Amino acid sequence: ASLFSPLPPPAPSTPAVRTLAPQRGSHPAIRKLCRSYALNLTTGANTRTLSMLSAFGSVVSTFTPSPSSVPSHDLLSCLKENFTLLTASRPHSISMGNAFSSLKSHVTSIPPNTPWPSVQASAQAHIAEYAEKVRLATAAVGRLGAEKVRPGSAVLTYGCSSAAVEVFRHAALVESKSFEVWVVDCGPFWPGRRCVSALSDLPGVRLHYVSYSGLSYAMQRVSLVLCGCSALLSNGHVLAAAGTQGVAMVARKKRIPVLALCETYKFSKKVQLDAFTWNELLPSSSSSPPDDVKGLGVRYDVTREVEGVVCEMGYVPGTSVAVILREME
């Protein structure tokens, strides 16, 4: 357990989340999203970010500033309180942090003498624009990633990545390619089942579903590995679902290329060499160890075993993160 001591404790249970709502600024959409986070019903970096932006849109649309306050400052305080509530239900992802930082910067830049209707319209427009940016980026990653899927080939993916699903859907529906997809999955949440469900209706796609213990067997039958990720760090390392490192290492041993699918809004200036500097502990209820054993698990791991990264800007090496972030600024 000492290995995990630097990490924050697991997110509280849903009943506990209800008691964390601040007296001022709490919004029903935020409380509903907190429960969804705590129950692991809303997962994945893109889905969590889009759901957060949607909830913030509801907050802005119903918020009324104090008569004696600066509207933009009052709104910023409200948004911070609601973001704190979300973080209390489950630590925010890097993508969520980037989206919220963008929203904060936008609201902060609004002149203090701007009337509330203009502040409200500006904040709502920024939220909608950022959400559209996320959707378009995922679509672009799907289009570019589909170019790597050759007709008749077999591709392996791990868990459930919305970007990977977009790649396969584009390759099958738009480019009319026939290929195989091997979905490798593991507990305690088994996200690969959602991936199989999302791909089951694609024409020309043959699906295989295996547990993590069958990874070596599946790797013998594929020619490409596509993995989603939660973030791409400044040192080129990929922060992804726990188990991705093992998938990438097996692929490298068999000389199979591994491509990470990552939209640029997930790029981070952080540098992380291992999974213990920062991570998220799983709730104790996610596993059932013996009574005399304390169950511990993490959501993410860090890997550098990738050939390259597919983002909406094209195919880039992982080490180009710092350059791209500087250009985006």
mmCIF file of C-alpha atoms in Angstrom:
data_model
loop_
_atom_site.group_PDB
_atom_site.id
_atom_site.type_symbol
_atom_site.label_atom_id
_atom_site.label_comp_id
_atom_site.label_asym_id
_atom_site.label_seq_id
_atom_site.Cartn_x
_atom_site.Cartn_y
_atom_site.Cartn_z
ATOM 1 C CA ALA A 1 0.000 0.000 0.000
ATOM 2 C CA SER A 2 2.948 2.361 0.594
ATOM 3 C CA LEU A 3 3.546 2.355 -3.157
ATOM 4 C CA PHE A 4 0.148 4.035 -3.610
ATOM 5 C CA SER A 5 0.429 6.380 -0.620
ATOM 6 C CA PRO A 6 1.202 9.493 -2.735
ATOM 7 C CA LEU A 7 -2.052 9.040 -4.642
ATOM 8 C CA PRO A 8 -5.365 10.615 -3.582
ATOM 9 C CA PRO A 9 -7.927 8.272 -1.987
ATOM 10 C CA PRO A 10 -10.578 6.655 -4.202
ATOM 11 C CA ALA A 11 -13.643 8.690 -5.099
ATOM 12 C CA PRO A 12 -16.430 8.532 -2.487
ATOM 13 C CA SER A 13 -19.534 6.453 -2.969
ATOM 14 C CA THR A 14 -22.653 7.985 -4.456
ATOM 15 C CA PRO A 15 -24.393 8.641 -1.089
ATOM 16 C CA ALA A 16 -21.273 10.444 0.081
ATOM 17 C CA VAL A 17 -21.223 12.568 -3.063
ATOM 18 C CA ARG A 18 -24.644 13.996 -2.230
ATOM 19 C CA THR A 19 -23.257 15.547 0.950
ATOM 20 C CA LEU A 20 -20.449 17.324 -0.894
ATOM 21 C CA ALA A 21 -22.650 19.845 -2.709
ATOM 22 C CA PRO A 22 -21.720 23.425 -1.768
ATOM 23 C CA GLN A 23 -24.450 25.622 -0.360
ATOM 24 C CA ARG A 24 -24.119 28.126 -3.188
ATOM 25 C CA GLY A 25 -23.710 27.398 -6.873
ATOM 26 C CA SER A 26 -24.658 23.710 -6.845
ATOM 27 C CA HIS A 27 -26.663 22.827 -9.942
ATOM 28 C CA PRO A 28 -28.893 19.762 -10.546
ATOM 29 C CA ALA A 29 -27.003 18.914 -13.763
ATOM 30 C CA ILE A 30 -23.720 18.904 -11.842
ATOM 31 C CA ARG A 31 -25.106 16.733 -9.040
ATOM 32 C CA LYS A 32 -26.491 14.276 -11.595
ATOM 33 C CA LEU A 33 -23.130 14.138 -13.343
ATOM 34 C CA CYS A 34 -21.357 13.582 -10.016
ATOM 35 C CA ARG A 35 -23.461 10.510 -9.359
ATOM 36 C CA SER A 36 -22.777 9.281 -12.883
ATOM 37 C CA TYR A 37 -19.020 9.699 -12.344
ATOM 38 C CA ALA A 38 -19.143 7.974 -8.973
ATOM 39 C CA LEU A 39 -21.069 4.999 -10.395
ATOM 40 C CA ASN A 40 -18.691 4.760 -13.373
ATOM 41 C CA LEU A 41 -21.585 5.325 -15.784
ATOM 42 C CA THR A 42 -19.830 8.179 -17.590
ATOM 43 C CA THR A 43 -16.337 7.094 -18.588
ATOM 44 C CA GLY A 44 -13.713 7.915 -21.193
ATOM 45 C CA ALA A 45 -11.873 11.209 -21.593
ATOM 46 C CA ASN A 46 -14.001 12.498 -24.459
ATOM 47 C CA THR A 47 -17.319 11.488 -22.913
ATOM 48 C CA ARG A 48 -16.435 12.918 -19.514
ATOM 49 C CA THR A 49 -15.260 16.193 -21.048
ATOM 50 C CA LEU A 50 -18.332 16.608 -23.253
ATOM 51 C CA SER A 51 -20.690 15.748 -20.396
ATOM 52 C CA MET A 52 -18.901 18.295 -18.169
ATOM 53 C CA LEU A 53 -19.236 20.999 -20.824
ATOM 54 C CA SER A 54 -22.917 20.173 -21.275
ATOM 55 C CA ALA A 55 -23.462 20.450 -17.516
ATOM 56 C CA PHE A 56 -21.602 23.778 -17.422
ATOM 57 C CA GLY A 57 -23.832 24.989 -20.241
ATOM 58 C CA SER A 58 -26.836 24.253 -18.016
ATOM 59 C CA VAL A 59 -25.167 26.064 -15.119
ATOM 60 C CA VAL A 60 -24.554 29.185 -17.219
ATOM 61 C CA SER A 61 -28.075 29.197 -18.665
ATOM 62 C CA THR A 62 -29.750 29.215 -15.223
ATOM 63 C CA PHE A 63 -27.215 31.260 -13.264
ATOM 64 C CA THR A 64 -28.182 34.701 -11.960
ATOM 65 C CA PRO A 65 -25.385 36.932 -10.619
ATOM 66 C CA SER A 66 -25.748 39.001 -7.471
ATOM 67 C CA PRO A 67 -26.970 42.548 -8.222
ATOM 68 C CA SER A 68 -23.945 44.167 -6.578
ATOM 69 C CA SER A 69 -21.323 41.859 -8.102
ATOM 70 C CA VAL A 70 -19.297 41.839 -11.300
ATOM 71 C CA PRO A 71 -21.222 39.331 -13.485
ATOM 72 C CA SER A 72 -18.167 37.626 -14.990
ATOM 73 C CA HIS A 73 -16.478 37.295 -11.591
ATOM 74 C CA ASP A 74 -19.626 35.887 -10.019
ATOM 75 C CA LEU A 75 -20.000 33.355 -12.839
ATOM 76 C CA LEU A 76 -16.366 32.305 -12.502
ATOM 77 C CA SER A 77 -16.822 31.630 -8.780
ATOM 78 C CA CYS A 78 -19.923 29.550 -9.529
ATOM 79 C CA LEU A 79 -18.122 27.500 -12.173
ATOM 80 C CA LYS A 80 -15.179 26.868 -9.843
ATOM 81 C CA GLU A 81 -17.501 25.621 -7.098
ATOM 82 C CA ASN A 82 -19.246 23.223 -9.447
ATOM 83 C CA PHE A 83 -15.945 21.981 -10.863
ATOM 84 C CA THR A 84 -14.768 21.316 -7.293
ATOM 85 C CA LEU A 85 -17.890 19.236 -6.761
ATOM 86 C CA LEU A 86 -17.173 17.206 -9.892
ATOM 87 C CA THR A 87 -13.601 16.635 -8.775
ATOM 88 C CA ALA A 88 -14.824 15.471 -5.376
ATOM 89 C CA SER A 89 -16.954 12.777 -7.005
ATOM 90 C CA ARG A 90 -13.996 11.592 -9.080
ATOM 91 C CA PRO A 91 -10.623 13.229 -9.880
ATOM 92 C CA HIS A 92 -10.843 15.095 -13.159
ATOM 93 C CA SER A 93 -8.980 13.877 -16.218
ATOM 94 C CA ILE A 94 -6.321 15.981 -17.939
ATOM 95 C CA SER A 95 -8.731 16.613 -20.805
ATOM 96 C CA MET A 96 -11.372 17.912 -18.377
ATOM 97 C CA GLY A 97 -8.776 20.120 -16.725
ATOM 98 C CA ASN A 98 -7.745 21.557 -20.083
ATOM 99 C CA ALA A 99 -11.366 22.242 -21.037
ATOM 100 C CA PHE A 100 -12.110 23.928 -17.728
ATOM 101 C CA SER A 101 -8.924 26.006 -17.919
ATOM 102 C CA SER A 102 -10.022 27.210 -21.347
ATOM 103 C CA LEU A 103 -13.442 28.171 -19.994
ATOM 104 C CA LYS A 104 -11.908 29.953 -17.001
ATOM 105 C CA SER A 105 -9.541 31.911 -19.222
ATOM 106 C CA HIS A 106 -12.418 32.959 -21.458
ATOM 107 C CA VAL A 107 -14.635 34.130 -18.590
ATOM 108 C CA THR A 108 -11.702 35.924 -16.967
ATOM 109 C CA SER A 109 -11.011 37.808 -20.200
ATOM 110 C CA ILE A 110 -14.516 39.311 -20.286
ATOM 111 C CA PRO A 111 -14.346 42.989 -19.276
ATOM 112 C CA PRO A 112 -15.792 43.675 -15.775
ATOM 113 C CA ASN A 113 -18.289 46.221 -17.087
ATOM 114 C CA THR A 114 -19.909 43.752 -19.493
ATOM 115 C CA PRO A 115 -23.637 43.276 -18.715
ATOM 116 C CA TRP A 116 -24.800 39.832 -17.645
ATOM 117 C CA PRO A 117 -26.726 38.908 -20.843
ATOM 118 C CA SER A 118 -23.554 39.469 -22.876
ATOM 119 C CA VAL A 119 -21.433 37.530 -20.369
ATOM 120 C CA GLN A 120 -23.902 34.651 -20.438
ATOM 121 C CA ALA A 121 -24.038 34.548 -24.239
ATOM 122 C CA SER A 122 -20.242 34.699 -24.503
ATOM 123 C CA ALA A 123 -19.721 31.856 -22.008
ATOM 124 C CA GLN A 124 -22.348 29.671 -23.681
ATOM 125 C CA ALA A 125 -20.798 30.296 -27.095
ATOM 126 C CA HIS A 126 -17.351 29.328 -25.801
ATOM 127 C CA ILE A 127 -18.698 26.101 -24.255
ATOM 128 C CA ALA A 128 -20.458 25.152 -27.494
ATOM 129 C CA GLU A 129 -17.363 26.002 -29.542
ATOM 130 C CA TYR A 130 -15.078 23.900 -27.349
ATOM 131 C CA ALA A 131 -17.481 20.935 -27.419
ATOM 132 C CA GLU A 132 -17.625 21.150 -31.215
ATOM 133 C CA LYS A 133 -13.832 21.299 -31.311
ATOM 134 C CA VAL A 134 -13.689 18.014 -29.373
ATOM 135 C CA ARG A 135 -16.177 16.316 -31.691
ATOM 136 C CA LEU A 136 -14.455 17.517 -34.851
ATOM 137 C CA ALA A 137 -11.063 16.451 -33.504
ATOM 138 C CA THR A 138 -12.339 12.936 -32.790
ATOM 139 C CA ALA A 139 -13.846 12.746 -36.271
ATOM 140 C CA ALA A 140 -10.537 13.873 -37.804
ATOM 141 C CA VAL A 141 -8.617 11.273 -35.782
ATOM 142 C CA GLY A 142 -11.080 8.659 -37.016
ATOM 143 C CA ARG A 143 -10.531 9.681 -40.632
ATOM 144 C CA LEU A 144 -6.725 9.739 -40.366
ATOM 145 C CA GLY A 145 -6.558 6.551 -38.312
ATOM 146 C CA ALA A 146 -8.713 4.718 -40.857
ATOM 147 C CA GLU A 147 -5.958 5.255 -43.428
ATOM 148 C CA LYS A 148 -3.788 2.889 -41.388
ATOM 149 C CA VAL A 149 -6.383 0.100 -41.515
ATOM 150 C CA ARG A 150 -5.636 -1.958 -44.617
ATOM 151 C CA PRO A 151 -8.344 -4.071 -46.286
ATOM 152 C CA GLY A 152 -8.149 -7.658 -45.032
ATOM 153 C CA SER A 153 -5.915 -6.736 -42.089
ATOM 154 C CA ALA A 154 -6.448 -7.441 -38.391
ATOM 155 C CA VAL A 155 -6.253 -4.626 -35.834
ATOM 156 C CA LEU A 156 -6.126 -4.926 -32.061
ATOM 157 C CA THR A 157 -7.515 -2.384 -29.611
ATOM 158 C CA TYR A 158 -7.676 -2.414 -25.828
ATOM 159 C CA GLY A 159 -10.737 -1.540 -23.765
ATOM 160 C CA CYS A 160 -13.059 1.040 -25.283
ATOM 161 C CA SER A 161 -11.743 4.207 -26.894
ATOM 162 C CA SER A 162 -14.201 6.519 -28.625
ATOM 163 C CA ALA A 163 -11.419 7.503 -31.036
ATOM 164 C CA ALA A 164 -10.715 3.863 -31.902
ATOM 165 C CA VAL A 165 -14.421 3.242 -32.462
ATOM 166 C CA GLU A 166 -14.468 6.270 -34.774
ATOM 167 C CA VAL A 167 -11.496 4.852 -36.716
ATOM 168 C CA PHE A 168 -13.206 1.510 -37.260
ATOM 169 C CA ARG A 169 -16.551 3.059 -38.163
ATOM 170 C CA HIS A 170 -14.942 5.377 -40.697
ATOM 171 C CA ALA A 171 -12.921 2.533 -42.245
ATOM 172 C CA ALA A 172 -16.005 0.320 -42.540
ATOM 173 C CA LEU A 173 -18.779 2.784 -43.390
ATOM 174 C CA VAL A 174 -16.969 5.486 -45.366
ATOM 175 C CA GLU A 175 -14.080 3.593 -46.956
ATOM 176 C CA SER A 176 -15.967 0.259 -47.216
ATOM 177 C CA LYS A 177 -13.012 -1.779 -45.972
ATOM 178 C CA SER A 178 -13.300 -5.337 -44.676
ATOM 179 C CA PHE A 179 -11.052 -6.162 -41.738
ATOM 180 C CA GLU A 180 -10.859 -7.844 -38.349
ATOM 181 C CA VAL A 181 -10.902 -6.169 -34.957
ATOM 182 C CA TRP A 182 -9.548 -7.889 -31.866
ATOM 183 C CA VAL A 183 -10.856 -6.287 -28.680
ATOM 184 C CA VAL A 184 -8.785 -7.079 -25.585
ATOM 185 C CA ASP A 185 -10.564 -6.431 -22.306
ATOM 186 C CA CYS A 186 -10.076 -6.728 -18.567
ATOM 187 C CA GLY A 187 -11.853 -6.021 -15.294
ATOM 188 C CA PRO A 188 -13.090 -4.661 -13.091
ATOM 189 C CA PHE A 189 -15.266 -2.604 -15.459
ATOM 190 C CA TRP A 190 -14.812 -4.553 -18.744
ATOM 191 C CA PRO A 191 -15.087 -1.520 -21.071
ATOM 192 C CA GLY A 192 -14.315 -3.652 -24.126
ATOM 193 C CA ARG A 193 -17.890 -4.894 -24.071
ATOM 194 C CA ARG A 194 -19.053 -1.388 -24.968
ATOM 195 C CA CYS A 195 -16.557 -1.367 -27.824
ATOM 196 C CA VAL A 196 -17.884 -4.656 -29.180
ATOM 197 C CA SER A 197 -21.438 -3.354 -28.910
ATOM 198 C CA ALA A 198 -20.513 -0.174 -30.810
ATOM 199 C CA LEU A 199 -18.848 -2.135 -33.618
ATOM 200 C CA SER A 200 -21.243 -5.065 -33.886
ATOM 201 C CA ASP A 201 -23.358 -3.488 -36.650
ATOM 202 C CA LEU A 202 -20.468 -2.577 -38.970
ATOM 203 C CA PRO A 203 -20.535 -4.314 -42.378
ATOM 204 C CA GLY A 204 -17.418 -6.221 -43.326
ATOM 205 C CA VAL A 205 -15.951 -6.162 -39.814
ATOM 206 C CA ARG A 206 -15.214 -9.446 -38.081
ATOM 207 C CA LEU A 207 -15.035 -9.029 -34.306
ATOM 208 C CA HIS A 208 -13.036 -11.039 -31.786
ATOM 209 C CA TYR A 209 -13.309 -10.468 -28.048
ATOM 210 C CA VAL A 210 -10.666 -11.812 -25.672
ATOM 211 C CA SER A 211 -9.755 -11.206 -22.054
ATOM 212 C CA TYR A 212 -6.371 -9.806 -21.064
ATOM 213 C CA SER A 213 -5.067 -13.294 -20.414
ATOM 214 C CA GLY A 214 -5.483 -14.009 -24.136
ATOM 215 C CA LEU A 215 -3.403 -11.006 -25.200
ATOM 216 C CA SER A 216 -0.456 -13.036 -26.534
ATOM 217 C CA TYR A 217 -2.815 -15.256 -28.526
ATOM 218 C CA ALA A 218 -4.554 -12.246 -30.101
ATOM 219 C CA MET A 219 -1.275 -10.461 -30.833
ATOM 220 C CA GLN A 220 -0.148 -13.339 -33.072
ATOM 221 C CA ARG A 221 -3.044 -12.602 -35.427
ATOM 222 C CA VAL A 222 -2.888 -8.827 -35.846
ATOM 223 C CA SER A 223 -0.676 -6.408 -37.748
ATOM 224 C CA LEU A 224 -1.530 -3.146 -35.963
ATOM 225 C CA VAL A 225 -2.448 -1.955 -32.476
ATOM 226 C CA LEU A 226 -4.565 1.169 -31.962
ATOM 227 C CA CYS A 227 -4.881 2.437 -28.416
ATOM 228 C CA GLY A 228 -6.860 5.341 -27.053
ATOM 229 C CA CYS A 229 -5.338 7.528 -24.402
ATOM 230 C CA SER A 230 -6.352 9.911 -21.658
ATOM 231 C CA ALA A 231 -3.474 12.301 -22.330
ATOM 232 C CA LEU A 232 -0.221 12.714 -24.204
ATOM 233 C CA LEU A 233 2.455 14.067 -21.899
ATOM 234 C CA SER A 234 5.148 16.570 -22.743
ATOM 235 C CA ASN A 235 7.894 13.938 -22.653
ATOM 236 C CA GLY A 236 6.059 11.863 -25.255
ATOM 237 C CA HIS A 237 4.683 9.289 -22.837
ATOM 238 C CA VAL A 238 1.075 8.166 -23.189
ATOM 239 C CA LEU A 239 -1.262 8.205 -20.201
ATOM 240 C CA ALA A 240 -3.918 5.570 -20.866
ATOM 241 C CA ALA A 241 -6.112 2.954 -19.211
ATOM 242 C CA ALA A 242 -4.259 0.581 -16.909
ATOM 243 C CA GLY A 243 -3.090 -2.353 -18.985
ATOM 244 C CA THR A 244 -2.146 -0.350 -22.079
ATOM 245 C CA GLN A 245 1.532 -0.586 -21.175
ATOM 246 C CA GLY A 246 1.325 -4.388 -21.188
ATOM 247 C CA VAL A 247 -0.413 -4.381 -24.570
ATOM 248 C CA ALA A 248 2.233 -2.067 -26.028
ATOM 249 C CA MET A 249 5.120 -4.136 -24.625
ATOM 250 C CA VAL A 250 3.774 -7.375 -26.087
ATOM 251 C CA ALA A 251 3.257 -5.642 -29.443
ATOM 252 C CA ARG A 252 6.807 -4.297 -29.422
ATOM 253 C CA LYS A 253 8.175 -7.745 -28.600
ATOM 254 C CA LYS A 254 6.402 -9.070 -31.699
ATOM 255 C CA ARG A 255 7.401 -5.994 -33.763
ATOM 256 C CA ILE A 256 3.836 -4.868 -34.295
ATOM 257 C CA PRO A 257 3.371 -1.077 -34.595
ATOM 258 C CA VAL A 258 1.394 0.678 -31.881
ATOM 259 C CA LEU A 259 -0.375 3.955 -32.662
ATOM 260 C CA ALA A 260 -1.898 6.170 -29.982
ATOM 261 C CA LEU A 261 -5.100 8.026 -30.858
ATOM 262 C CA CYS A 262 -5.120 11.399 -29.126
ATOM 263 C CA GLU A 263 -6.835 14.686 -29.897
ATOM 264 C CA THR A 264 -4.663 17.748 -29.284
ATOM 265 C CA TYR A 265 -6.929 19.047 -26.522
ATOM 266 C CA LYS A 266 -5.602 16.116 -24.459
ATOM 267 C CA PHE A 267 -1.970 17.195 -24.895
ATOM 268 C CA SER A 268 -0.389 18.165 -21.585
ATOM 269 C CA LYS A 269 2.678 20.078 -20.434
ATOM 270 C CA LYS A 270 3.059 17.576 -17.596
ATOM 271 C CA VAL A 271 6.000 15.186 -17.494
ATOM 272 C CA GLN A 272 5.442 11.768 -15.963
ATOM 273 C CA LEU A 273 7.821 8.815 -16.022
ATOM 274 C CA ASP A 274 5.695 6.234 -14.206
ATOM 275 C CA ALA A 275 2.158 5.540 -13.066
ATOM 276 C CA PHE A 276 2.774 6.403 -9.411
ATOM 277 C CA THR A 277 3.646 10.095 -9.694
ATOM 278 C CA TRP A 278 -0.001 10.771 -10.483
ATOM 279 C CA ASN A 279 -2.846 8.321 -10.834
ATOM 280 C CA GLU A 280 -6.334 7.523 -9.662
ATOM 281 C CA LEU A 281 -7.087 4.707 -7.272
ATOM 282 C CA LEU A 282 -10.050 2.493 -8.058
ATOM 283 C CA PRO A 283 -12.907 2.371 -5.537
ATOM 284 C CA SER A 284 -12.521 -0.568 -3.181
ATOM 285 C CA SER A 285 -15.945 -1.851 -4.298
ATOM 286 C CA SER A 286 -14.588 -2.512 -7.815
ATOM 287 C CA SER A 287 -12.822 -5.666 -6.695
ATOM 288 C CA SER A 288 -13.548 -8.442 -4.213
ATOM 289 C CA PRO A 289 -10.289 -9.536 -2.582
ATOM 290 C CA PRO A 290 -10.184 -11.985 0.316
ATOM 291 C CA ASP A 291 -11.040 -10.560 3.727
ATOM 292 C CA ASP A 292 -7.395 -10.465 4.818
ATOM 293 C CA VAL A 293 -6.206 -8.706 1.630
ATOM 294 C CA LYS A 294 -6.568 -4.991 0.924
ATOM 295 C CA GLY A 295 -7.512 -4.523 -2.734
ATOM 296 C CA LEU A 296 -5.812 -1.651 -4.559
ATOM 297 C CA GLY A 297 -5.844 -0.764 -8.221
ATOM 298 C CA VAL A 298 -5.192 2.202 -10.486
ATOM 299 C CA ARG A 299 -7.071 3.517 -13.506
ATOM 300 C CA TYR A 300 -4.106 4.564 -15.625
ATOM 301 C CA ASP A 301 -0.625 3.568 -16.638
ATOM 302 C CA VAL A 302 2.120 5.332 -18.580
ATOM 303 C CA THR A 303 3.756 3.926 -21.684
ATOM 304 C CA ARG A 304 6.312 5.079 -24.200
ATOM 305 C CA GLU A 305 6.062 1.981 -26.419
ATOM 306 C CA VAL A 306 4.256 3.768 -29.255
ATOM 307 C CA GLU A 307 5.382 4.247 -32.842
ATOM 308 C CA GLY A 308 3.521 7.506 -33.232
ATOM 309 C CA VAL A 309 0.409 9.503 -32.440
ATOM 310 C CA VAL A 310 -2.629 10.128 -34.610
ATOM 311 C CA CYS A 311 -4.169 13.526 -33.853
ATOM 312 C CA GLU A 312 -6.317 15.898 -35.896
ATOM 313 C CA MET A 313 -3.128 17.567 -37.136
ATOM 314 C CA GLY A 314 -1.886 14.314 -38.686
ATOM 315 C CA TYR A 315 0.681 11.703 -37.703
ATOM 316 C CA VAL A 316 3.191 13.061 -35.219
ATOM 317 C CA PRO A 317 5.865 11.606 -32.924
ATOM 318 C CA GLY A 318 5.061 11.692 -29.228
ATOM 319 C CA THR A 319 8.015 13.985 -28.595
ATOM 320 C CA SER A 320 6.401 16.766 -30.650
ATOM 321 C CA VAL A 321 3.884 17.587 -27.903
ATOM 322 C CA ALA A 322 5.814 20.596 -26.601
ATOM 323 C CA VAL A 323 6.169 22.059 -30.111
ATOM 324 C CA ILE A 324 2.468 21.595 -30.911
ATOM 325 C CA LEU A 325 1.382 23.129 -27.604
ATOM 326 C CA ARG A 326 3.624 26.116 -28.245
ATOM 327 C CA GLU A 327 2.102 26.593 -31.713
ATOM 328 C CA MET A 328 -1.430 26.275 -30.339
ATOM 329 C CA GLU A 329 -0.749 29.032 -27.820
#
